[in-house]
CSV table of C-alpha atoms in Angstrom, one decimal:
chain,number,residue,atom,x,y,z
A,1051,MET,CA,-0.1,0.0,0.1
A,1052,LYS,CA,2.8,2.4,0.8
A,1053,ARG,CA,4.6,1.4,-2.2
A,1054,LEU,CA,1.4,1.9,-4.6
A,1055,SER,CA,1.0,5.5,-3.2
A,1056,LEU,CA,4.6,6.4,-3.5
A,1057,ILE,CA,4.3,5.3,-7.4
A,1058,ALA,CA,1.1,7.2,-7.7
A,1059,GLY,CA,2.8,10.2,-6.3
A,1060,ILE,CA,5.7,10.0,-8.8
A,1061,ALA,CA,3.0,9.6,-11.8
A,1062,VAL,CA,1.2,12.7,-10.5
A,1063,LEU,CA,4.5,14.6,-10.2
A,1064,SER,CA,5.5,13.7,-13.7
A,1065,ALA,CA,2.2,14.5,-15.4
A,1066,GLY,CA,2.2,18.0,-13.7
A,1067,ILE,CA,-1.2,17.6,-12.0
A,1068,ALA,CA,-2.4,20.1,-9.8
A,1069,SER,CA,-1.3,20.1,-6.1
A,1070,ALA,CA,-3.1,21.4,-3.0
A,1071,GLU,CA,-0.8,24.4,-2.8
A,1072,ASP,CA,-1.6,25.7,-6.5
A,1073,VAL,CA,-3.8,28.7,-7.2
A,1074,MET,CA,-6.6,27.2,-9.3
A,1075,PRO,CA,-7.7,28.7,-12.5
A,1076,ALA,CA,-10.9,30.2,-11.0
A,1077,LYS,CA,-9.0,31.9,-8.3
A,1078,VAL,CA,-6.3,33.7,-10.5
A,1079,MET,CA,-6.2,37.4,-10.1
A,1080,PHE,CA,-5.5,39.5,-13.0
A,1081,ASP,CA,-3.9,42.9,-12.7
A,1082,ASP,CA,-4.1,44.6,-16.0
A,1083,GLY,CA,-3.6,41.2,-17.8
A,1084,ALA,CA,-0.6,40.3,-15.3
A,1085,ILE,CA,-0.5,37.9,-12.7
A,1086,ASN,CA,1.8,39.0,-9.8
A,1087,ALA,CA,2.3,35.9,-7.6
A,1088,SER,CA,3.5,32.4,-8.9
A,1089,LEU,CA,0.6,29.9,-9.5
A,1090,THR,CA,2.6,27.3,-7.3
A,1091,GLY,CA,4.3,29.7,-4.9
A,1092,MET,CA,7.6,28.5,-6.5
A,1093,THR,CA,9.8,29.7,-9.4
A,1094,GLY,CA,9.3,27.4,-12.5
A,1095,ASN,CA,12.0,25.3,-14.3
A,1096,PRO,CA,13.2,26.7,-17.6
A,1097,GLU,CA,14.5,23.5,-19.0
A,1098,GLU,CA,11.0,21.9,-18.4
A,1099,GLY,CA,9.4,25.0,-19.9
A,1100,ALA,CA,11.3,24.8,-23.0
A,1101,LYS,CA,10.1,21.2,-23.6
A,1102,ILE,CA,6.5,22.0,-22.9
A,1103,PHE,CA,6.9,25.1,-25.4
A,1104,MET,CA,7.7,22.6,-28.2
A,1105,ASN,CA,5.6,19.8,-27.2
A,1106,ARG,CA,2.7,19.5,-29.6
A,1107,LYS,CA,0.3,18.2,-26.9
A,1108,LEU,CA,1.1,20.6,-24.3
A,1109,GLY,CA,2.2,24.5,-24.8
A,1110,ASN,CA,2.9,23.8,-28.6
A,1111,CYS,CA,3.9,27.4,-28.8
A,1112,LEU,CA,5.9,26.8,-31.4
A,1113,ALA,CA,3.0,26.1,-33.6
A,1114,CYS,CA,2.3,30.1,-33.8
A,1115,HIS,CA,5.6,31.6,-32.6
A,1116,MET,CA,9.0,31.7,-34.1
A,1117,ASN,CA,11.7,31.2,-31.5
A,1118,ALA,CA,15.4,31.5,-32.5
A,1119,ASP,CA,16.4,29.9,-29.4
A,1120,MET,CA,14.9,26.7,-31.0
A,1121,GLU,CA,16.6,26.8,-34.2
A,1122,GLU,CA,17.1,23.1,-34.5
A,1123,GLN,CA,13.4,22.6,-34.3
A,1124,PRO,CA,11.6,22.3,-37.6
A,1125,PHE,CA,8.2,24.3,-38.4
A,1126,HIS,CA,8.0,27.3,-36.4
A,1127,GLY,CA,4.7,29.1,-37.0
A,1128,GLU,CA,3.9,32.7,-38.0
A,1129,VAL,CA,0.5,33.1,-36.4
A,1130,GLY,CA,1.9,35.3,-33.5
A,1131,PRO,CA,4.9,37.4,-33.0
A,1132,ALA,CA,8.5,35.9,-32.8
A,1133,LEU,CA,9.3,35.5,-29.1
A,1134,ASP,CA,12.8,36.4,-29.4
A,1135,GLY,CA,13.6,38.9,-26.7
A,1136,VAL,CA,10.4,38.5,-25.1
A,1137,GLY,CA,11.8,38.1,-21.7
A,1138,ASP,CA,13.1,41.7,-22.1
A,1139,ARG,CA,9.7,43.1,-23.4
A,1140,TRP,CA,7.4,41.7,-20.6
A,1141,SER,CA,7.8,41.2,-16.9
A,1142,GLU,CA,7.4,37.8,-15.1
A,1143,ALA,CA,4.0,38.9,-14.0
A,1144,GLU,CA,2.8,40.0,-17.3
A,1145,LEU,CA,4.3,36.7,-19.1
A,1146,ARG,CA,2.3,34.7,-16.4
A,1147,GLY,CA,-0.9,36.5,-17.2
A,1148,ILE,CA,-0.3,36.2,-21.3
A,1149,VAL,CA,0.4,32.4,-20.8
A,1150,SER,CA,-2.6,31.8,-18.5
A,1151,ASN,CA,-5.2,33.8,-20.3
A,1152,SER,CA,-3.9,36.0,-23.0
A,1153,LYS,CA,-7.3,37.4,-23.7
A,1154,GLU,CA,-6.8,39.3,-20.4
A,1155,MET,CA,-4.0,41.3,-22.2
A,1156,PHE,CA,-5.1,40.9,-25.8
A,1157,PRO,CA,-8.8,40.6,-25.9
A,1158,ASP,CA,-9.7,39.1,-29.2
A,1159,THR,CA,-6.5,37.2,-29.8
A,1160,ILE,CA,-6.3,33.5,-31.3
A,1161,MET,CA,-4.0,32.7,-28.6
A,1162,PRO,CA,-5.4,29.9,-26.4
A,1163,SER,CA,-5.8,30.3,-22.8
A,1164,PHE,CA,-3.3,27.7,-21.2
A,1165,TYR,CA,-4.6,28.2,-17.6
A,1166,ARG,CA,-8.4,28.3,-17.6
A,1167,ASP,CA,-10.9,25.3,-17.2
A,1168,THR,CA,-14.3,26.9,-17.6
A,1169,GLY,CA,-16.1,28.9,-20.2
A,1170,PHE,CA,-15.5,26.8,-23.3
A,1171,THR,CA,-18.1,25.8,-25.7
A,1172,ARG,CA,-18.4,22.2,-26.9
A,1173,SER,CA,-14.9,21.0,-25.5
A,1174,LEU,CA,-14.1,17.5,-26.2
A,1175,GLU,CA,-15.2,15.6,-23.1
A,1176,LYS,CA,-11.8,14.3,-22.0
A,1177,PHE,CA,-10.6,18.0,-21.8
A,1178,GLU,CA,-13.9,19.2,-19.9
A,1179,GLY,CA,-13.1,21.1,-16.8
A,1180,LYS,CA,-9.4,21.0,-17.5
A,1181,SER,CA,-6.8,23.6,-18.2
A,1182,ILE,CA,-4.3,23.0,-21.1
A,1183,LEU,CA,-1.4,23.3,-18.9
A,1184,SER,CA,-1.3,22.8,-15.2
A,1185,ALA,CA,0.1,25.6,-12.8
A,1186,GLN,CA,3.5,23.9,-12.7
A,1187,GLN,CA,3.7,23.6,-16.5
A,1188,VAL,CA,2.6,27.5,-16.7
A,1189,GLU,CA,5.5,28.6,-14.3
A,1190,ASP,CA,8.0,26.3,-16.1
A,1191,VAL,CA,7.1,28.1,-19.5
A,1192,VAL,CA,7.3,31.6,-17.9
A,1193,ALA,CA,10.6,30.7,-16.4
A,1194,TYR,CA,11.7,29.7,-19.9
A,1195,LEU,CA,10.4,32.8,-21.5
A,1196,LEU,CA,12.4,35.0,-19.1
A,1197,THR,CA,15.5,33.3,-20.6
A,1198,LEU,CA,14.8,34.8,-24.0
A,1199,LYS,CA,16.5,38.0,-24.0
A,1200,GLU,CA,17.4,40.4,-26.6
A,1201,SER,CA,20.9,39.6,-28.7
B,249,MET,CA,19.8,28.0,-56.4
B,250,ARG,CA,16.5,29.9,-56.0
B,251,THR,CA,17.1,31.7,-59.5
B,252,LEU,CA,18.3,28.6,-61.2
B,253,LEU,CA,15.2,26.8,-60.5
B,254,ALA,CA,13.2,29.7,-61.3
B,255,SER,CA,14.6,30.1,-64.8
B,256,VAL,CA,14.5,26.4,-65.3
B,257,GLY,CA,10.9,26.6,-64.6
B,258,ILE,CA,10.3,29.4,-67.2
B,259,ALA,CA,12.3,27.7,-69.7
B,260,ALA,CA,10.0,24.6,-69.4
B,261,LEU,CA,7.0,26.8,-69.6
B,262,ALA,CA,8.2,28.4,-72.7
B,263,LEU,CA,9.5,25.6,-74.5
B,264,SER,CA,6.7,23.1,-74.0
B,265,GLY,CA,3.8,25.1,-72.2
B,266,ALA,CA,4.3,22.3,-69.4
B,267,ALA,CA,2.6,23.0,-66.3
B,268,SER,CA,5.0,24.1,-63.4
B,269,ALA,CA,3.8,24.8,-59.8
B,270,GLY,CA,4.6,27.3,-57.3
B,271,GLU,CA,3.2,30.4,-55.4
B,272,ASP,CA,2.2,32.2,-58.3
B,273,ALA,CA,1.6,29.2,-60.5
B,274,VAL,CA,-1.4,28.7,-62.7
B,275,LEU,CA,-3.7,25.7,-62.2
B,276,SER,CA,-4.4,24.2,-65.5
B,277,VAL,CA,-5.4,20.7,-66.4
B,278,ASP,CA,-5.6,19.6,-70.0
B,279,GLY,CA,-5.3,23.1,-71.0
B,280,GLU,CA,-8.2,24.1,-69.1
B,281,VAL,CA,-7.3,27.1,-66.8
B,282,PHE,CA,-8.8,27.2,-63.3
B,283,VAL,CA,-9.9,30.2,-61.2
B,284,THR,CA,-8.0,29.8,-57.8
B,285,GLU,CA,-8.0,33.7,-57.0
B,286,ALA,CA,-10.9,35.9,-57.6
B,287,ALA,CA,-12.5,39.1,-56.2
B,288,ALA,CA,-14.4,37.9,-53.0
B,289,PRO,CA,-18.3,37.8,-53.3
B,290,ASP,CA,-20.2,40.9,-52.1
B,291,HIS,CA,-21.3,39.4,-48.9
B,292,LEU,CA,-17.9,38.8,-47.5
B,293,GLU,CA,-17.2,41.3,-45.1
B,294,ASN,CA,-13.5,40.9,-44.2
B,295,VAL,CA,-11.7,39.5,-47.1
B,296,ASP,CA,-11.1,41.2,-50.5
B,297,THR,CA,-9.7,38.2,-52.6
B,298,ILE,CA,-10.5,34.4,-52.2
B,299,TYR,CA,-8.0,31.9,-53.2
B,300,SER,CA,-8.1,28.1,-53.5
B,301,GLY,CA,-6.6,26.0,-51.1
B,302,TRP,CA,-4.6,24.7,-54.0
B,303,VAL,CA,-2.5,27.9,-53.9
B,304,PHE,CA,-1.2,27.4,-50.3
B,305,ARG,CA,0.1,23.9,-51.2
B,306,THR,CA,3.7,23.0,-51.7
B,307,ASP,CA,5.1,22.4,-55.5
B,308,GLU,CA,5.0,18.7,-55.2
B,309,THR,CA,1.5,18.6,-53.9
B,310,GLN,CA,0.2,21.1,-56.5
B,311,GLU,CA,1.7,19.3,-59.2
B,312,LEU,CA,-0.2,16.3,-58.5
B,313,GLN,CA,-3.5,18.3,-59.5
B,314,LEU,CA,-2.1,19.3,-62.8
B,315,ASP,CA,-2.3,16.0,-64.6
B,316,ASP,CA,-5.2,13.3,-64.0
B,317,PHE,CA,-2.7,10.7,-64.6
B,318,ASP,CA,-0.8,11.7,-61.4
B,319,ASN,CA,-3.8,12.5,-59.4
B,320,PRO,CA,-4.4,9.7,-57.0
B,321,SER,CA,-8.1,10.6,-56.8
B,322,PHE,CA,-9.0,8.9,-60.2
B,323,ILE,CA,-8.6,5.4,-59.0
B,324,PHE,CA,-11.5,6.1,-56.4
B,325,LEU,CA,-13.5,7.8,-59.3
B,326,ASP,CA,-13.0,4.7,-61.4
B,327,GLN,CA,-14.4,2.6,-58.7
B,328,ALA,CA,-17.5,4.8,-58.4
B,329,LEU,CA,-18.1,4.5,-61.9
B,330,ASP,CA,-18.3,0.6,-61.5
B,331,THR,CA,-20.5,1.3,-58.7
B,332,TRP,CA,-22.6,3.6,-60.8
B,333,GLU,CA,-23.5,0.5,-63.1
B,334,THR,CA,-24.1,-1.7,-60.1
B,335,VAL,CA,-27.6,-3.1,-59.4
B,336,ASP,CA,-28.2,-2.6,-55.7
B,337,GLY,CA,-31.6,-2.8,-53.6
B,338,SER,CA,-35.1,-4.2,-54.0
B,339,GLU,CA,-35.9,-2.5,-57.1
B,340,GLY,CA,-33.2,-4.1,-58.9
B,341,LYS,CA,-31.6,-0.8,-60.1
B,342,SER,CA,-28.3,1.0,-60.5
B,343,CYS,CA,-27.7,4.9,-60.6
B,344,ALA,CA,-27.3,4.1,-64.4
B,345,SER,CA,-31.0,2.8,-64.7
B,346,CYS,CA,-32.4,6.3,-64.2
B,347,HIS,CA,-29.5,8.5,-65.2
B,348,ASP,CA,-28.2,8.3,-68.8
B,349,ASP,CA,-24.9,9.4,-68.3
B,350,VAL,CA,-22.9,10.7,-65.0
B,351,GLU,CA,-21.9,14.0,-67.1
B,352,ASP,CA,-25.4,15.0,-66.8
B,353,PHE,CA,-24.5,16.1,-63.5
B,354,ALA,CA,-22.4,19.1,-64.5
B,355,GLY,CA,-23.5,22.1,-62.5
B,356,LEU,CA,-24.6,20.2,-59.4
B,357,LYS,CA,-21.6,20.6,-57.2
B,358,SER,CA,-21.3,24.1,-58.0
B,359,THR,CA,-24.6,24.9,-56.7
B,360,LEU,CA,-24.9,22.8,-53.7
B,361,PRO,CA,-25.8,22.7,-50.7
B,362,ARG,CA,-29.5,24.1,-51.9
B,363,VAL,CA,-32.8,24.3,-50.4
B,364,GLU,CA,-35.4,21.9,-51.5
B,365,ASN,CA,-38.9,21.9,-49.7
B,366,GLY,CA,-37.7,24.0,-47.0
B,367,GLU,CA,-34.8,21.7,-46.2
B,368,LEU,CA,-31.0,22.1,-46.9
B,369,VAL,CA,-29.6,19.3,-49.1
B,370,THR,CA,-26.1,18.3,-49.8
B,371,LEU,CA,-25.1,16.1,-52.6
B,372,THR,CA,-24.7,13.3,-50.1
B,373,ASN,CA,-28.3,13.6,-49.2
B,374,LEU,CA,-29.4,13.7,-52.9
B,375,VAL,CA,-27.4,10.5,-53.4
B,376,ASN,CA,-29.0,8.8,-50.3
B,377,GLU,CA,-32.2,9.9,-51.3
B,378,CYS,CA,-31.9,8.1,-54.5
B,379,ARG,CA,-30.6,4.8,-52.8
B,380,THR,CA,-33.4,4.7,-50.2
B,381,GLU,CA,-36.3,5.9,-52.1
B,382,ARG,CA,-35.7,4.9,-55.6
B,383,MET,CA,-33.5,2.0,-55.4
B,384,GLY,CA,-34.6,0.4,-52.2
B,385,ALA,CA,-31.1,0.3,-51.2
B,386,GLU,CA,-29.4,1.0,-47.7
B,387,ALA,CA,-28.4,4.6,-47.3
B,388,TRP,CA,-24.6,4.8,-47.3
B,389,LYS,CA,-22.7,6.3,-44.5
B,390,TYR,CA,-22.1,10.0,-44.7
B,391,SER,CA,-18.5,9.8,-45.5
B,392,GLY,CA,-18.0,6.4,-46.0
B,393,ALA,CA,-15.9,5.1,-48.9
B,394,ASP,CA,-18.7,4.4,-51.5
B,395,MET,CA,-20.3,7.7,-50.6
B,396,SER,CA,-17.0,9.8,-50.8
B,397,ALA,CA,-16.2,8.1,-54.1
B,398,MET,CA,-19.5,8.6,-55.5
B,399,THR,CA,-20.1,12.3,-54.5
B,400,ALA,CA,-16.3,12.8,-55.9
B,401,LEU,CA,-17.3,11.5,-59.2
B,402,ILE,CA,-20.5,13.6,-59.5
B,403,ALA,CA,-18.9,16.6,-58.2
B,404,HIS,CA,-16.1,16.2,-60.9
B,405,GLN,CA,-18.7,16.7,-63.7
B,406,SER,CA,-18.6,20.2,-62.6
B,407,ARG,CA,-15.0,20.7,-62.4
B,408,GLY,CA,-14.1,24.1,-63.9
B,409,MET,CA,-17.3,25.7,-63.4
B,410,ALA,CA,-17.7,28.6,-60.9
B,411,MET,CA,-18.9,27.8,-57.4
B,412,SER,CA,-22.3,29.7,-57.1
B,413,VAL,CA,-24.4,28.6,-54.3
B,414,ALA,CA,-27.5,30.8,-53.5
B,415,ILE,CA,-27.7,32.4,-49.9
B,416,ASP,CA,-30.9,34.4,-50.4
B,417,GLY,CA,-34.5,33.7,-50.4
B,418,ASP,CA,-35.1,30.3,-48.4
B,419,ALA,CA,-31.5,29.7,-48.2
B,420,ALA,CA,-31.0,32.8,-46.0
B,421,PRO,CA,-31.7,31.3,-42.7
B,422,PHE,CA,-29.3,28.4,-43.4
B,423,PHE,CA,-26.6,30.9,-44.5
B,424,GLU,CA,-27.1,32.7,-41.3
B,425,LYS,CA,-26.6,29.8,-39.1
B,426,GLY,CA,-23.5,28.8,-41.0
B,427,LYS,CA,-22.2,32.2,-40.5
B,428,GLU,CA,-22.7,32.1,-37.0
B,429,LEU,CA,-21.1,28.9,-36.6
B,430,TYR,CA,-18.0,30.2,-38.7
B,431,TYR,CA,-17.4,33.0,-36.2
B,432,THR,CA,-18.2,31.0,-33.0
B,433,ARG,CA,-15.0,29.9,-30.9
B,434,VAL,CA,-15.2,26.3,-29.7
B,435,GLY,CA,-13.2,23.7,-27.9
B,436,GLN,CA,-10.5,24.1,-25.4
B,437,LEU,CA,-8.4,26.1,-27.7
B,438,ASP,CA,-11.2,28.4,-28.1
B,439,MET,CA,-10.9,29.3,-31.7
B,440,ALA,CA,-13.4,29.9,-34.5
B,441,CYS,CA,-12.8,29.0,-38.3
B,442,ALA,CA,-12.3,32.6,-38.8
B,443,ASN,CA,-9.3,32.8,-36.7
B,444,CYS,CA,-7.4,30.4,-38.7
B,445,HIS,CA,-9.0,30.8,-42.2
B,446,GLU,CA,-9.9,34.3,-42.4
B,447,ASP,CA,-7.5,36.1,-39.9
B,448,ASN,CA,-4.3,33.8,-40.9
B,449,TYR,CA,-4.4,32.3,-44.4
B,450,GLY,CA,-0.9,32.4,-45.7
B,451,ASN,CA,0.6,32.1,-42.4
B,452,MET,CA,2.4,28.9,-41.2
B,453,ILE,CA,0.9,27.1,-38.2
B,454,ARG,CA,3.5,24.7,-37.3
B,455,ALA,CA,4.0,22.7,-40.5
B,456,ASP,CA,0.9,23.8,-42.3
B,457,HIS,CA,0.3,26.5,-44.5
B,458,LEU,CA,-3.1,28.1,-43.6
B,459,SER,CA,-5.4,28.3,-46.6
B,460,GLN,CA,-8.8,30.0,-46.5
B,461,GLY,CA,-10.5,26.8,-45.9
B,462,GLN,CA,-12.4,26.8,-49.2
B,463,THR,CA,-14.5,23.8,-50.2
B,464,ASN,CA,-14.2,24.2,-54.3
B,465,GLY,CA,-11.9,21.2,-54.3
B,466,PHE,CA,-14.1,18.7,-52.2
B,467,PRO,CA,-14.6,15.7,-52.1
B,468,LEU,CA,-10.7,15.5,-52.4
B,469,TYR,CA,-7.7,13.3,-52.1
B,470,ARG,CA,-5.4,13.9,-49.0
B,471,LEU,CA,-1.8,12.6,-49.0
B,472,LYS,CA,-2.2,12.2,-45.4
B,473,ASN,CA,-4.7,9.4,-45.4
B,474,ALA,CA,-4.4,8.5,-49.0
B,475,LYS,CA,-8.3,8.5,-49.6
B,476,ILE,CA,-11.0,10.6,-50.6
B,477,ASN,CA,-12.0,13.2,-48.0
B,478,THR,CA,-15.3,14.8,-47.5
B,479,THR,CA,-16.1,18.6,-46.6
B,480,HIS,CA,-17.9,17.2,-43.5
B,481,GLY,CA,-15.0,14.9,-42.6
B,482,ARG,CA,-12.7,17.9,-42.9
B,483,PHE,CA,-14.9,20.3,-40.5
B,484,LYS,CA,-14.8,17.4,-38.3
B,485,GLY,CA,-11.1,17.2,-38.2
B,486,CYS,CA,-10.5,21.0,-37.8
B,487,MET,CA,-12.7,20.9,-34.9
B,488,SER,CA,-11.0,17.9,-33.1
B,489,ASN,CA,-7.8,19.6,-33.6
B,490,ILE,CA,-9.0,22.7,-31.5
B,491,ARG,CA,-10.2,20.1,-28.9
B,492,ALA,CA,-13.9,20.8,-29.8
B,493,THR,CA,-16.5,18.0,-29.9
B,494,PRO,CA,-17.4,18.1,-33.6
B,495,PHE,CA,-21.0,18.2,-34.9
B,496,LYS,CA,-22.2,15.0,-36.6
B,497,GLU,CA,-21.5,14.6,-40.4
B,498,GLY,CA,-24.8,15.4,-42.0
B,499,SER,CA,-26.0,17.4,-39.1
B,500,PRO,CA,-28.0,20.5,-39.6
B,501,GLU,CA,-25.1,22.5,-38.2
B,502,PHE,CA,-22.5,21.0,-40.6
B,503,LYS,CA,-25.0,21.5,-43.6
B,504,ALA,CA,-25.5,25.1,-42.7
B,505,LEU,CA,-21.8,25.6,-42.2
B,506,GLU,CA,-21.1,23.8,-45.5
B,507,LEU,CA,-23.4,26.2,-47.4
B,508,TYR,CA,-21.9,29.3,-45.7
B,509,VAL,CA,-18.3,28.2,-46.5
B,510,ALA,CA,-19.2,27.2,-49.8
B,511,SER,CA,-20.6,30.6,-50.4
B,512,ARG,CA,-17.2,32.1,-49.3
B,513,GLY,CA,-15.7,30.4,-52.3
B,514,ASN,CA,-18.5,31.6,-54.8
B,515,GLY,CA,-16.3,32.4,-58.1
B,516,LEU,CA,-13.6,29.9,-57.5
B,517,SER,CA,-13.6,26.8,-60.0
B,518,VAL,CA,-14.8,23.6,-58.9
B,519,GLU,CA,-11.5,21.5,-58.7
B,520,THR,CA,-13.0,18.3,-57.7
B,521,PRO,CA,-11.2,16.0,-57.3
B,522,ALA,CA,-8.5,18.1,-55.8
B,523,VAL,CA,-5.3,17.0,-54.1
B,524,ARG,CA,-4.2,18.2,-50.6
B,525,ASN,CA,-1.8,17.2,-48.0
């Protein structure tokens, strides 16, 4: 029993599923499109963030954004602006807001809201009531974006 | 290297009039030139020029449509031609028992869907009506292999004709409903058809070059699944990609959307059977 729960605990961690300390999507406070406090209470991991950024099933940010830092990856999209230097253009709080719910910053944007779990129409059942990314994953992506500096 | 390729292309054109693909390429098959770019129909509010999806494909994919011998669709059209003459159902009839020649259907695809007795009907509906009411045969599955091939064969008879679906009169409520669906954001990714096909055509979305999502080439062959794909099948795919629960193929929603999307392409040539990736 002990072993079982340990294994389950590891699975939960690696899938990045919500932990009790996370600010749940409905409780997130926006301040002019920005979110001031970390969603997990901790700083994210930029290396994990880079993986989430390119993963087609997670952030898939590369689908819409060019990113010179990922030159080795094929197929950068052109739907959104290139993200080179984005860590200089926006603060951590603003980046957290943009990734969590870009519509707070850019009202009619095509960019999906990655940390929102309600208010969708006809969501596929398996995504019903879920956000695209977990709080941890959002923090990881934000940490990665902050590494994208001019020059 | 680029210029070299370009001049080779021009030389080939000049010498033999051979087809050559590319961004400004002309779609012509057997000397027949297709309209792949046209002034937007008056009812379109946010777009000035309409383009066929062919324009956005790679040279290699474009080329497959320039010669019917290279176009993989025709295997399926040949199969449909066999089905055309095959008796099925309790009445002992085939399509050929009632229709002289499939060529008589020229002009059908370019004007469908249309309203009949207050109902919006698609080509698929018309084929199934013949099967169930006149042949005493089972209806085919909306996007099944038989139906996809048969509707492609029939739509092919309109190849080269301009899309011109009616949107006024009794079609107006269906047009309005389709339009609303086109602009409604759905799914966990929260996007509408317009976000990709109106606001972003011409842009790359990962490995895909976004087109205007026109339907003038349907039913069409896709390299991705090596079969004939229907309009409703494509709508379903786009909705699943944005993590939305698709409407059912043949549903009132998809039929209205089909009418609306088709009307956005009024003026483009029917290309059926087109080739896409």
